[in-house]
Amino acid sequence: MNNDTDRDNASIVAAVSAGDIRAGARLITRIERGDESIAPLLKALFRLGGKAQIVGVTGPPGAGKSTLISRLVAHWRGLGLRVAVLAIDPSSPFTGGAVLGDRLRMGDHSGDGGVFIRSMASRGQLGGLAKAAGDAITVLDAMPWDVILVETVGVGQNETEIMRHASVVVLLQTPMGGDDIQAAKAGITEIGDIFVVNKGDHPEADRTVRFLQDMISLSHRLHAEKPWHPPVVKTRALNGDGIAELAQQIDRCFAALAANPGFARSRETERIKHRVTELLRHQLDQRLRANGSPWLDACVDPVIARETDPYALADELFQRMAG
Ligand SMILES: Nc1nc2c(ncn2[C@@H]2O[C@H](COP(=O)(O)OP(=O)(O)OP(=O)(O)O)[C@@H](O)[C@H]2O)c(=O)[nH]1
Ligand SMILES: [Mg+2]
């Protein structure tokens, strides 16, 4: 039985790493379902990865992320690159329509074997979505893609976490009126290596570009040692204006990483530390769910009697799990 599983796993790993799209898609479905039995596969696949350029695209709902990604895919396909897109749907399980809409808008590339487009639903697994996204990226990264694009709505903590799996992050904004600019938070330029003002056909677009440039210059002066100064690109994803420039800036950012091994390494270190922390948190969570109740059942009496307290109990359980 175990040998069979090992053989099956080995053939899945071989298929995925050879670029078998269906095998990759099936694994992502298992990740979505929370199938824990794929852990050995993910371990093997991670070791085969690290070659693709992972680009995160985030921004407010409706900013034009999917439209922009579709344009980038077309641009890179034109250069003969193989591109995968992972659209992480952060919305509640009730809005499957958004996923379908993405499929339709991105549908231009269906039938092209050099492109893989996949939406991943959250299914309400709060907190688990970033981990699931990381697992899916592990699968895609073991396949022979040149670029992996990850789309997520930039609203909550969860989405920011997902962007930590990317090497280069593109943050989309839409043109802002004066009041929006006044209200914009100082942290608006916190995440993002490249800023995009999409819907460049809007009259406020140029003003928004200048505003973002100012915000970046301000925060950049505080971190003058950084080897990368985030540019702001104006695009019009609907008709493709600015896409070539954006693609060029993405290339430049990867080139800056390649030219500064220290910079690239510190980013990679941060990413891996984050990934390990996320997995650790996940394991602890799983373990508490699976084994927590019996332990707790046996432990609550002294707490009820106030002979001990929940803090001491948590410390004790933590020690037991760590040991
Ligand atoms: N005027 C204008 N509309 C645009 C542009 N780019 C995208 N849109 C429109 O904006 C709407 C949202 O585009 P999407 O690409 O779905 O945006 P999104 O950020 O992926 O949306 P969510 O994934 O739902 O957060 C669509 O109706 C697009 O046609 C643009 O450059 N100009
Ligand atoms: Mg979208």
mmCIF file of C-alpha atoms and ligand atoms in Angstrom:
data_model
loop_
_atom_site.group_PDB
_atom_site.id
_atom_site.type_symbol
_atom_site.label_atom_id
_atom_site.label_comp_id
_atom_site.label_asym_id
_atom_site.label_seq_id
_atom_site.Cartn_x
_atom_site.Cartn_y
_atom_site.Cartn_z
ATOM 1 C CA MET A 1 0.000 0.000 0.000
ATOM 2 C CA ASN A 2 2.689 2.449 1.033
ATOM 3 C CA ASN A 3 4.801 1.448 -1.927
ATOM 4 C CA ASP A 4 1.856 2.084 -4.225
ATOM 5 C CA THR A 5 1.387 5.537 -2.730
ATOM 6 C CA ASP A 6 5.069 6.259 -3.138
ATOM 7 C CA ARG A 7 4.956 5.135 -6.758
ATOM 8 C CA ASP A 8 1.834 7.219 -7.436
ATOM 9 C CA ASN A 9 3.437 10.225 -5.800
ATOM 10 C CA ALA A 10 6.626 9.802 -7.785
ATOM 11 C CA SER A 11 4.694 9.663 -11.034
ATOM 12 C CA ILE A 12 2.644 12.746 -10.099
ATOM 13 C CA VAL A 13 5.823 14.660 -9.267
ATOM 14 C CA ALA A 14 7.377 13.560 -12.555
ATOM 15 C CA ALA A 15 4.278 14.591 -14.516
ATOM 16 C CA VAL A 16 3.980 17.988 -12.829
ATOM 17 C CA SER A 17 7.658 18.818 -13.227
ATOM 18 C CA ALA A 18 7.491 17.809 -16.883
ATOM 19 C CA GLY A 19 4.759 20.424 -17.336
ATOM 20 C CA ASP A 20 1.644 18.198 -17.382
ATOM 21 C CA ILE A 21 -1.040 20.861 -16.956
ATOM 22 C CA ARG A 22 -3.803 18.418 -15.978
ATOM 23 C CA ALA A 23 -1.637 16.875 -13.274
ATOM 24 C CA GLY A 24 -0.870 20.356 -11.948
ATOM 25 C CA ALA A 25 -4.534 21.356 -12.027
ATOM 26 C CA ARG A 26 -5.557 18.194 -10.152
ATOM 27 C CA LEU A 27 -3.051 18.949 -7.416
ATOM 28 C CA ILE A 28 -4.360 22.476 -7.046
ATOM 29 C CA THR A 29 -7.865 21.060 -6.663
ATOM 30 C CA ARG A 30 -6.598 18.807 -3.874
ATOM 31 C CA ILE A 31 -4.983 21.840 -2.225
ATOM 32 C CA GLU A 32 -8.273 23.716 -2.449
ATOM 33 C CA ARG A 33 -10.051 20.829 -0.765
ATOM 34 C CA GLY A 34 -7.568 20.888 2.086
ATOM 35 C CA ASP A 35 -6.315 17.373 1.247
ATOM 36 C CA GLU A 36 -3.446 16.924 3.713
ATOM 37 C CA SER A 37 -2.216 13.739 2.032
ATOM 38 C CA ILE A 38 -0.408 15.771 -0.610
ATOM 39 C CA ALA A 39 2.232 16.965 1.869
ATOM 40 C CA PRO A 40 4.900 14.556 0.509
ATOM 41 C CA LEU A 41 4.183 15.801 -3.015
ATOM 42 C CA LEU A 42 4.585 19.433 -1.998
ATOM 43 C CA LYS A 43 7.877 18.641 -0.295
ATOM 44 C CA ALA A 44 9.249 17.017 -3.435
ATOM 45 C CA LEU A 45 7.872 19.729 -5.721
ATOM 46 C CA PHE A 46 9.329 22.588 -3.702
ATOM 47 C CA ARG A 47 12.815 21.200 -4.246
ATOM 48 C CA LEU A 48 12.256 21.209 -7.997
ATOM 49 C CA GLY A 49 11.114 24.839 -8.060
ATOM 50 C CA GLY A 50 12.660 28.261 -7.812
ATOM 51 C CA LYS A 51 13.124 28.933 -11.491
ATOM 52 C CA ALA A 52 9.986 30.834 -12.466
ATOM 53 C CA GLN A 53 9.601 34.568 -11.991
ATOM 54 C CA ILE A 54 6.723 34.990 -9.547
ATOM 55 C CA VAL A 55 4.873 38.269 -9.976
ATOM 56 C CA GLY A 56 2.106 39.288 -7.592
ATOM 57 C CA VAL A 57 -0.605 41.645 -8.780
ATOM 58 C CA THR A 58 -2.794 43.222 -6.146
ATOM 59 C CA GLY A 59 -5.057 46.223 -5.744
ATOM 60 C CA PRO A 60 -8.598 47.238 -4.800
ATOM 61 C CA PRO A 61 -11.642 45.354 -6.126
ATOM 62 C CA GLY A 62 -12.362 46.229 -9.743
ATOM 63 C CA ALA A 63 -9.085 48.116 -10.294
ATOM 64 C CA GLY A 64 -8.513 46.125 -13.470
ATOM 65 C CA LYS A 65 -6.146 43.415 -12.206
ATOM 66 C CA SER A 66 -7.572 40.603 -14.333
ATOM 67 C CA THR A 67 -7.723 42.776 -17.443
ATOM 68 C CA LEU A 68 -4.131 43.889 -16.887
ATOM 69 C CA ILE A 69 -2.957 40.330 -16.267
ATOM 70 C CA SER A 70 -4.630 39.182 -19.444
ATOM 71 C CA ARG A 71 -2.671 41.873 -21.327
ATOM 72 C CA LEU A 72 0.590 40.878 -19.664
ATOM 73 C CA VAL A 73 -0.053 37.247 -20.582
ATOM 74 C CA ALA A 74 -0.579 38.243 -24.209
ATOM 75 C CA HIS A 75 2.593 40.369 -24.119
ATOM 76 C CA TRP A 76 4.736 37.560 -22.733
ATOM 77 C CA ARG A 77 3.159 34.931 -24.958
ATOM 78 C CA GLY A 78 4.158 37.161 -27.860
ATOM 79 C CA LEU A 79 7.754 36.787 -26.678
ATOM 80 C CA GLY A 80 7.338 33.012 -26.502
ATOM 81 C CA LEU A 81 7.283 32.839 -22.693
ATOM 82 C CA ARG A 82 5.193 30.262 -20.860
ATOM 83 C CA VAL A 83 2.896 31.904 -18.318
ATOM 84 C CA ALA A 84 0.743 30.632 -15.454
ATOM 85 C CA VAL A 85 -1.890 32.737 -13.700
ATOM 86 C CA LEU A 86 -3.256 31.984 -10.258
ATOM 87 C CA ALA A 87 -6.200 34.178 -9.323
ATOM 88 C CA ILE A 88 -6.927 33.961 -5.632
ATOM 89 C CA ASP A 89 -10.534 34.760 -4.935
ATOM 90 C CA PRO A 90 -10.821 36.249 -1.501
ATOM 91 C CA SER A 91 -14.574 36.739 -1.592
ATOM 92 C CA SER A 92 -17.102 34.732 0.334
ATOM 93 C CA PRO A 93 -18.236 31.358 -1.038
ATOM 94 C CA PHE A 94 -21.434 33.009 -2.256
ATOM 95 C CA THR A 95 -19.822 35.055 -5.001
ATOM 96 C CA GLY A 96 -18.687 32.338 -7.344
ATOM 97 C CA GLY A 97 -19.713 34.785 -10.051
ATOM 98 C CA ALA A 98 -16.455 36.687 -9.632
ATOM 99 C CA VAL A 99 -14.484 33.550 -10.405
ATOM 100 C CA LEU A 100 -16.569 32.871 -13.457
ATOM 101 C CA GLY A 101 -16.169 36.449 -14.589
ATOM 102 C CA ASP A 102 -12.407 36.111 -14.315
ATOM 103 C CA ARG A 103 -12.512 32.975 -16.422
ATOM 104 C CA LEU A 104 -14.490 34.800 -19.077
ATOM 105 C CA ARG A 105 -12.264 37.862 -19.127
ATOM 106 C CA MET A 106 -9.145 35.752 -19.171
ATOM 107 C CA GLY A 107 -10.693 33.288 -21.591
ATOM 108 C CA ASP A 108 -8.876 34.794 -24.577
ATOM 109 C CA HIS A 109 -5.976 32.462 -23.933
ATOM 110 C CA SER A 110 -7.860 29.205 -23.632
ATOM 111 C CA GLY A 111 -6.560 26.572 -25.992
ATOM 112 C CA ASP A 112 -3.006 27.869 -25.707
ATOM 113 C CA GLY A 113 -0.779 25.225 -24.062
ATOM 114 C CA GLY A 114 1.740 27.880 -23.038
ATOM 115 C CA VAL A 115 -0.743 29.435 -20.638
ATOM 116 C CA PHE A 116 -2.413 28.101 -17.529
ATOM 117 C CA ILE A 117 -5.111 30.101 -15.802
ATOM 118 C CA ARG A 118 -6.620 29.002 -12.568
ATOM 119 C CA SER A 119 -8.877 30.611 -9.995
ATOM 120 C CA MET A 120 -8.728 29.399 -6.447
ATOM 121 C CA ALA A 121 -11.693 29.879 -4.178
ATOM 122 C CA SER A 122 -11.404 30.606 -0.508
ATOM 123 C CA ARG A 123 -14.310 28.357 0.544
ATOM 124 C CA GLY A 124 -14.396 30.391 3.703
ATOM 125 C CA GLN A 125 -11.190 28.788 5.017
ATOM 126 C CA LEU A 126 -10.150 32.019 6.693
ATOM 127 C CA GLY A 127 -6.427 32.184 7.284
ATOM 128 C CA GLY A 128 -5.889 28.977 5.347
ATOM 129 C CA LEU A 129 -6.103 30.773 2.029
ATOM 130 C CA ALA A 130 -2.603 32.211 2.129
ATOM 131 C CA LYS A 131 -1.244 28.767 2.947
ATOM 132 C CA ALA A 132 -3.271 27.208 0.123
ATOM 133 C CA ALA A 133 -2.024 29.905 -2.270
ATOM 134 C CA GLY A 134 1.552 29.158 -1.205
ATOM 135 C CA ASP A 135 0.990 25.455 -1.841
ATOM 136 C CA ALA A 136 -0.474 26.145 -5.294
ATOM 137 C CA ILE A 137 2.515 28.368 -6.103
ATOM 138 C CA THR A 138 4.792 25.527 -5.002
ATOM 139 C CA VAL A 139 3.060 23.285 -7.567
ATOM 140 C CA LEU A 140 3.210 25.864 -10.361
ATOM 141 C CA ASP A 141 6.819 26.746 -9.566
ATOM 142 C CA ALA A 142 7.856 23.117 -10.115
ATOM 143 C CA MET A 143 6.418 23.285 -13.630
ATOM 144 C CA PRO A 144 8.334 24.800 -16.531
ATOM 145 C CA TRP A 145 6.673 28.235 -16.479
ATOM 146 C CA ASP A 146 8.737 31.309 -17.178
ATOM 147 C CA VAL A 147 6.385 33.594 -15.285
ATOM 148 C CA ILE A 148 3.776 32.913 -12.616
ATOM 149 C CA LEU A 149 1.292 35.731 -12.045
ATOM 150 C CA VAL A 150 -0.680 35.730 -8.815
ATOM 151 C CA GLU A 151 -3.767 37.944 -8.566
ATOM 152 C CA THR A 152 -5.376 38.847 -5.302
ATOM 153 C CA VAL A 153 -7.624 41.646 -4.123
ATOM 154 C CA GLY A 154 -5.642 43.958 -1.874
ATOM 155 C CA VAL A 155 -8.012 44.484 0.991
ATOM 156 C CA GLY A 156 -7.186 42.501 4.073
ATOM 157 C CA GLN A 157 -4.316 40.960 5.917
ATOM 158 C CA ASN A 158 -4.852 37.672 4.118
ATOM 159 C CA GLU A 159 -4.236 39.220 0.727
ATOM 160 C CA THR A 160 -1.092 41.019 1.860
ATOM 161 C CA GLU A 161 0.111 37.668 3.142
ATOM 162 C CA ILE A 162 -0.471 36.094 -0.268
ATOM 163 C CA MET A 163 1.704 38.746 -1.895
ATOM 164 C CA ARG A 164 4.597 37.604 0.270
ATOM 165 C CA HIS A 165 4.858 34.529 -1.951
ATOM 166 C CA ALA A 166 5.786 36.701 -4.936
ATOM 167 C CA SER A 167 9.277 37.964 -5.821
ATOM 168 C CA VAL A 168 8.021 41.135 -7.436
ATOM 169 C CA VAL A 169 4.757 42.812 -6.440
ATOM 170 C CA VAL A 170 2.731 45.073 -8.728
ATOM 171 C CA LEU A 171 0.242 47.258 -6.867
ATOM 172 C CA LEU A 172 -2.633 48.609 -8.906
ATOM 173 C CA GLN A 173 -4.472 51.778 -8.070
ATOM 174 C CA THR A 174 -7.167 53.578 -9.946
ATOM 175 C CA PRO A 175 -7.243 57.338 -10.485
ATOM 176 C CA MET A 176 -8.106 59.145 -7.279
ATOM 177 C CA GLY A 177 -9.975 62.386 -6.882
ATOM 178 C CA GLY A 178 -8.720 65.105 -4.518
ATOM 179 C CA ASP A 179 -10.710 63.777 -1.579
ATOM 180 C CA ASP A 180 -9.392 60.236 -2.096
ATOM 181 C CA ILE A 181 -5.866 61.586 -2.232
ATOM 182 C CA GLN A 182 -6.445 63.463 1.032
ATOM 183 C CA ALA A 183 -7.802 60.293 2.613
ATOM 184 C CA ALA A 184 -5.119 57.973 1.248
ATOM 185 C CA LYS A 185 -3.156 56.385 4.011
ATOM 186 C CA ALA A 186 0.546 56.974 4.426
ATOM 187 C CA GLY A 187 1.042 53.224 4.110
ATOM 188 C CA ILE A 188 -0.428 53.161 0.612
ATOM 189 C CA THR A 189 3.037 52.557 -0.849
ATOM 190 C CA GLU A 190 4.100 50.043 1.773
ATOM 191 C CA ILE A 191 3.778 46.966 -0.382
ATOM 192 C CA GLY A 192 4.647 47.070 -4.042
ATOM 193 C CA ASP A 193 7.775 47.130 -6.164
ATOM 194 C CA ILE A 194 5.962 48.654 -9.092
ATOM 195 C CA PHE A 195 2.936 50.919 -8.865
ATOM 196 C CA VAL A 196 0.346 51.069 -11.589
ATOM 197 C CA VAL A 197 -2.334 53.670 -12.086
ATOM 198 C CA ASN A 198 -4.786 51.793 -14.269
ATOM 199 C CA LYS A 199 -7.779 53.281 -16.072
ATOM 200 C CA GLY A 200 -5.371 55.872 -17.440
ATOM 201 C CA ASP A 201 -8.218 57.183 -19.592
ATOM 202 C CA HIS A 202 -9.621 58.820 -16.452
ATOM 203 C CA PRO A 203 -8.943 62.591 -16.073
ATOM 204 C CA GLU A 204 -7.433 62.166 -12.578
ATOM 205 C CA ALA A 205 -4.870 59.578 -13.712
ATOM 206 C CA ASP A 206 -1.863 61.885 -14.106
ATOM 207 C CA ARG A 207 -2.481 63.574 -10.781
ATOM 208 C CA THR A 208 -2.647 60.139 -9.114
ATOM 209 C CA VAL A 209 0.653 59.159 -10.762
ATOM 210 C CA ARG A 210 2.332 62.272 -9.347
ATOM 211 C CA PHE A 211 0.787 61.689 -5.922
ATOM 212 C CA LEU A 212 2.107 58.125 -5.791
ATOM 213 C CA GLN A 213 5.530 59.261 -6.988
ATOM 214 C CA ASP A 214 5.636 61.771 -4.140
ATOM 215 C CA MET A 215 4.580 59.159 -1.583
ATOM 216 C CA ILE A 216 7.240 56.749 -2.846
ATOM 217 C CA SER A 217 9.956 59.411 -2.791
ATOM 218 C CA LEU A 218 9.053 60.222 0.803
ATOM 219 C CA SER A 219 9.194 56.636 2.017
ATOM 220 C CA HIS A 220 12.241 55.966 -0.124
ATOM 221 C CA ARG A 221 14.242 58.704 1.537
ATOM 222 C CA LEU A 222 13.687 56.904 4.804
ATOM 223 C CA HIS A 223 15.098 53.713 3.268
ATOM 224 C CA ALA A 224 17.768 55.215 1.037
ATOM 225 C CA GLU A 225 19.868 52.054 1.150
ATOM 226 C CA LYS A 226 17.302 50.133 -0.894
ATOM 227 C CA PRO A 227 18.626 49.141 -4.331
ATOM 228 C CA TRP A 228 15.216 49.489 -5.993
ATOM 229 C CA HIS A 229 13.172 52.637 -6.363
ATOM 230 C CA PRO A 230 9.567 51.682 -7.217
ATOM 231 C CA PRO A 231 8.391 53.276 -10.471
ATOM 232 C CA VAL A 232 4.815 54.363 -11.213
ATOM 233 C CA VAL A 233 3.368 53.278 -14.546
ATOM 234 C CA LYS A 234 0.153 54.585 -16.066
ATOM 235 C CA THR A 235 -1.812 51.915 -17.923
ATOM 236 C CA ARG A 236 -5.059 51.471 -19.714
ATOM 237 C CA ALA A 237 -5.572 47.744 -19.458
ATOM 238 C CA LEU A 238 -8.719 47.918 -21.579
ATOM 239 C CA ASN A 239 -6.781 48.835 -24.727
ATOM 240 C CA GLY A 240 -3.264 47.782 -23.713
ATOM 241 C CA ASP A 241 -1.691 51.235 -23.279
ATOM 242 C CA GLY A 242 1.313 51.115 -20.943
ATOM 243 C CA ILE A 243 1.506 47.313 -20.818
ATOM 244 C CA ALA A 244 4.848 47.141 -22.641
ATOM 245 C CA GLU A 245 6.276 49.678 -20.196
ATOM 246 C CA LEU A 246 4.932 47.727 -17.245
ATOM 247 C CA ALA A 247 6.461 44.506 -18.585
ATOM 248 C CA GLN A 248 9.756 46.362 -18.980
ATOM 249 C CA GLN A 249 9.622 47.595 -15.375
ATOM 250 C CA ILE A 250 8.923 44.054 -14.167
ATOM 251 C CA ASP A 251 12.001 42.890 -16.112
ATOM 252 C CA ARG A 252 14.028 45.730 -14.618
ATOM 253 C CA CYS A 253 12.962 44.738 -11.112
ATOM 254 C CA PHE A 254 14.029 41.130 -11.665
ATOM 255 C CA ALA A 255 17.290 42.423 -13.179
ATOM 256 C CA ALA A 256 17.854 44.568 -10.064
ATOM 257 C CA LEU A 257 17.325 41.487 -7.905
ATOM 258 C CA ALA A 258 19.770 39.494 -10.030
ATOM 259 C CA ALA A 259 22.343 42.297 -9.924
ATOM 260 C CA ASN A 260 22.132 42.636 -6.144
ATOM 261 C CA PRO A 261 22.592 39.162 -4.682
ATOM 262 C CA GLY A 262 22.361 40.558 -1.163
ATOM 263 C CA PHE A 263 19.016 42.200 -1.916
ATOM 264 C CA ALA A 264 17.677 39.066 -3.596
ATOM 265 C CA ARG A 265 18.884 36.886 -0.770
ATOM 266 C CA SER A 266 17.343 38.988 1.966
ATOM 267 C CA ARG A 267 14.019 38.885 0.136
ATOM 268 C CA GLU A 268 14.255 35.150 -0.331
ATOM 269 C CA THR A 269 15.151 34.736 3.332
ATOM 270 C CA GLU A 270 12.131 36.792 4.372
ATOM 271 C CA ARG A 271 9.914 34.765 2.083
ATOM 272 C CA ILE A 272 11.086 31.434 3.374
ATOM 273 C CA LYS A 273 10.890 32.553 6.992
ATOM 274 C CA HIS A 274 7.358 33.682 6.342
ATOM 275 C CA ARG A 275 6.488 30.397 4.651
ATOM 276 C CA VAL A 276 7.870 28.314 7.497
ATOM 277 C CA THR A 277 6.021 30.431 10.056
ATOM 278 C CA GLU A 278 2.822 30.016 8.088
ATOM 279 C CA LEU A 279 3.242 26.238 7.900
ATOM 280 C CA LEU A 280 4.063 26.056 11.582
ATOM 281 C CA ARG A 281 0.926 28.005 12.429
ATOM 282 C CA HIS A 282 -1.075 25.715 10.165
ATOM 283 C CA GLN A 283 0.343 22.570 11.758
ATOM 284 C CA LEU A 284 -0.352 23.849 15.226
ATOM 285 C CA ASP A 285 -3.887 24.661 14.192
ATOM 286 C CA GLN A 286 -4.421 21.215 12.655
ATOM 287 C CA ARG A 287 -2.978 19.534 15.672
ATOM 288 C CA LEU A 288 -5.173 21.492 18.044
ATOM 289 C CA ARG A 289 -8.204 20.595 16.011
ATOM 290 C CA ALA A 290 -7.291 16.922 15.891
ATOM 291 C CA ASN A 291 -5.880 16.384 19.354
ATOM 292 C CA GLY A 292 -6.785 19.435 21.339
ATOM 293 C CA SER A 293 -10.113 18.379 22.723
ATOM 294 C CA PRO A 294 -9.046 15.230 24.557
ATOM 295 C CA TRP A 295 -6.125 17.054 26.137
ATOM 296 C CA LEU A 296 -8.337 19.926 27.096
ATOM 297 C CA ASP A 297 -11.083 17.681 28.450
ATOM 298 C CA ALA A 298 -8.564 16.169 30.785
ATOM 299 C CA CYS A 299 -7.171 19.559 31.788
ATOM 300 C CA VAL A 300 -10.126 21.818 32.392
ATOM 301 C CA ASP A 301 -11.087 20.618 35.861
ATOM 302 C CA PRO A 302 -8.171 22.309 37.682
ATOM 303 C CA VAL A 303 -8.882 25.509 35.739
ATOM 304 C CA ILE A 304 -12.551 25.431 36.776
ATOM 305 C CA ALA A 305 -11.412 24.951 40.355
ATOM 306 C CA ARG A 306 -9.042 27.924 39.857
ATOM 307 C CA GLU A 307 -6.138 25.781 40.938
ATOM 308 C CA THR A 308 -4.487 26.784 37.708
ATOM 309 C CA ASP A 309 -5.335 29.188 34.882
ATOM 310 C CA PRO A 310 -5.813 29.124 31.085
ATOM 311 C CA TYR A 311 -2.460 30.863 30.622
ATOM 312 C CA ALA A 312 -0.533 28.192 32.470
ATOM 313 C CA LEU A 313 -2.525 25.521 30.667
ATOM 314 C CA ALA A 314 -1.733 27.014 27.252
ATOM 315 C CA ASP A 315 1.958 27.207 28.222
ATOM 316 C CA GLU A 316 1.889 23.581 29.258
ATOM 317 C CA LEU A 317 0.154 22.409 26.078
ATOM 318 C CA PHE A 318 2.609 24.422 24.001
ATOM 319 C CA GLN A 319 5.522 22.756 25.748
ATOM 320 C CA ARG A 320 3.985 19.345 25.117
ATOM 321 C CA MET A 321 3.484 20.052 21.428
ATOM 322 C CA ALA A 322 6.927 21.537 20.965
ATOM 323 C CA GLY A 323 8.495 18.609 22.767
HETATM 324 N N1 LIG B 1 -12.051 52.696 -18.254
HETATM 325 C C1 LIG B 1 -11.294 51.644 -18.027
HETATM 326 N N2 LIG B 1 -11.853 50.528 -17.514
HETATM 327 C C2 LIG B 1 -11.053 49.465 -17.261
HETATM 328 C C3 LIG B 1 -9.668 49.486 -17.541
HETATM 329 N N3 LIG B 1 -9.146 48.295 -17.171
HETATM 330 C C4 LIG B 1 -10.162 47.553 -16.699
HETATM 331 N N4 LIG B 1 -11.318 48.243 -16.765
HETATM 332 C C5 LIG B 1 -12.661 47.782 -16.378
HETATM 333 O O1 LIG B 1 -12.732 47.668 -14.980
HETATM 334 C C6 LIG B 1 -13.608 46.608 -14.610
HETATM 335 C C7 LIG B 1 -12.918 45.676 -13.642
HETATM 336 O O2 LIG B 1 -11.851 45.009 -14.331
HETATM 337 P P1 LIG B 1 -11.210 43.682 -13.791
HETATM 338 O O3 LIG B 1 -10.023 43.399 -14.653
HETATM 339 O O4 LIG B 1 -12.198 42.617 -13.603
HETATM 340 O O5 LIG B 1 -10.732 44.178 -12.341
HETATM 341 P P2 LIG B 1 -10.151 43.315 -11.143
HETATM 342 O O6 LIG B 1 -9.259 44.222 -10.387
HETATM 343 O O7 LIG B 1 -9.571 42.040 -11.630
HETATM 344 O O8 LIG B 1 -11.468 43.011 -10.300
HETATM 345 P P3 LIG B 1 -11.664 41.980 -9.069
HETATM 346 O O9 LIG B 1 -10.851 40.755 -9.384
HETATM 347 O O10 LIG B 1 -13.120 41.722 -9.032
HETATM 348 O O11 LIG B 1 -11.155 42.697 -7.858
HETATM 349 C C8 LIG B 1 -14.011 45.927 -15.913
HETATM 350 O O12 LIG B 1 -15.284 46.389 -16.278
HETATM 351 C C9 LIG B 1 -12.967 46.384 -16.887
HETATM 352 O O13 LIG B 1 -13.424 46.416 -18.202
HETATM 353 C C10 LIG B 1 -9.104 50.695 -18.104
HETATM 354 O O14 LIG B 1 -7.907 50.798 -18.363
HETATM 355 N N5 LIG B 1 -9.963 51.730 -18.317
HETATM 356 MG MG MG B 2 -9.972 40.010 -11.034
#
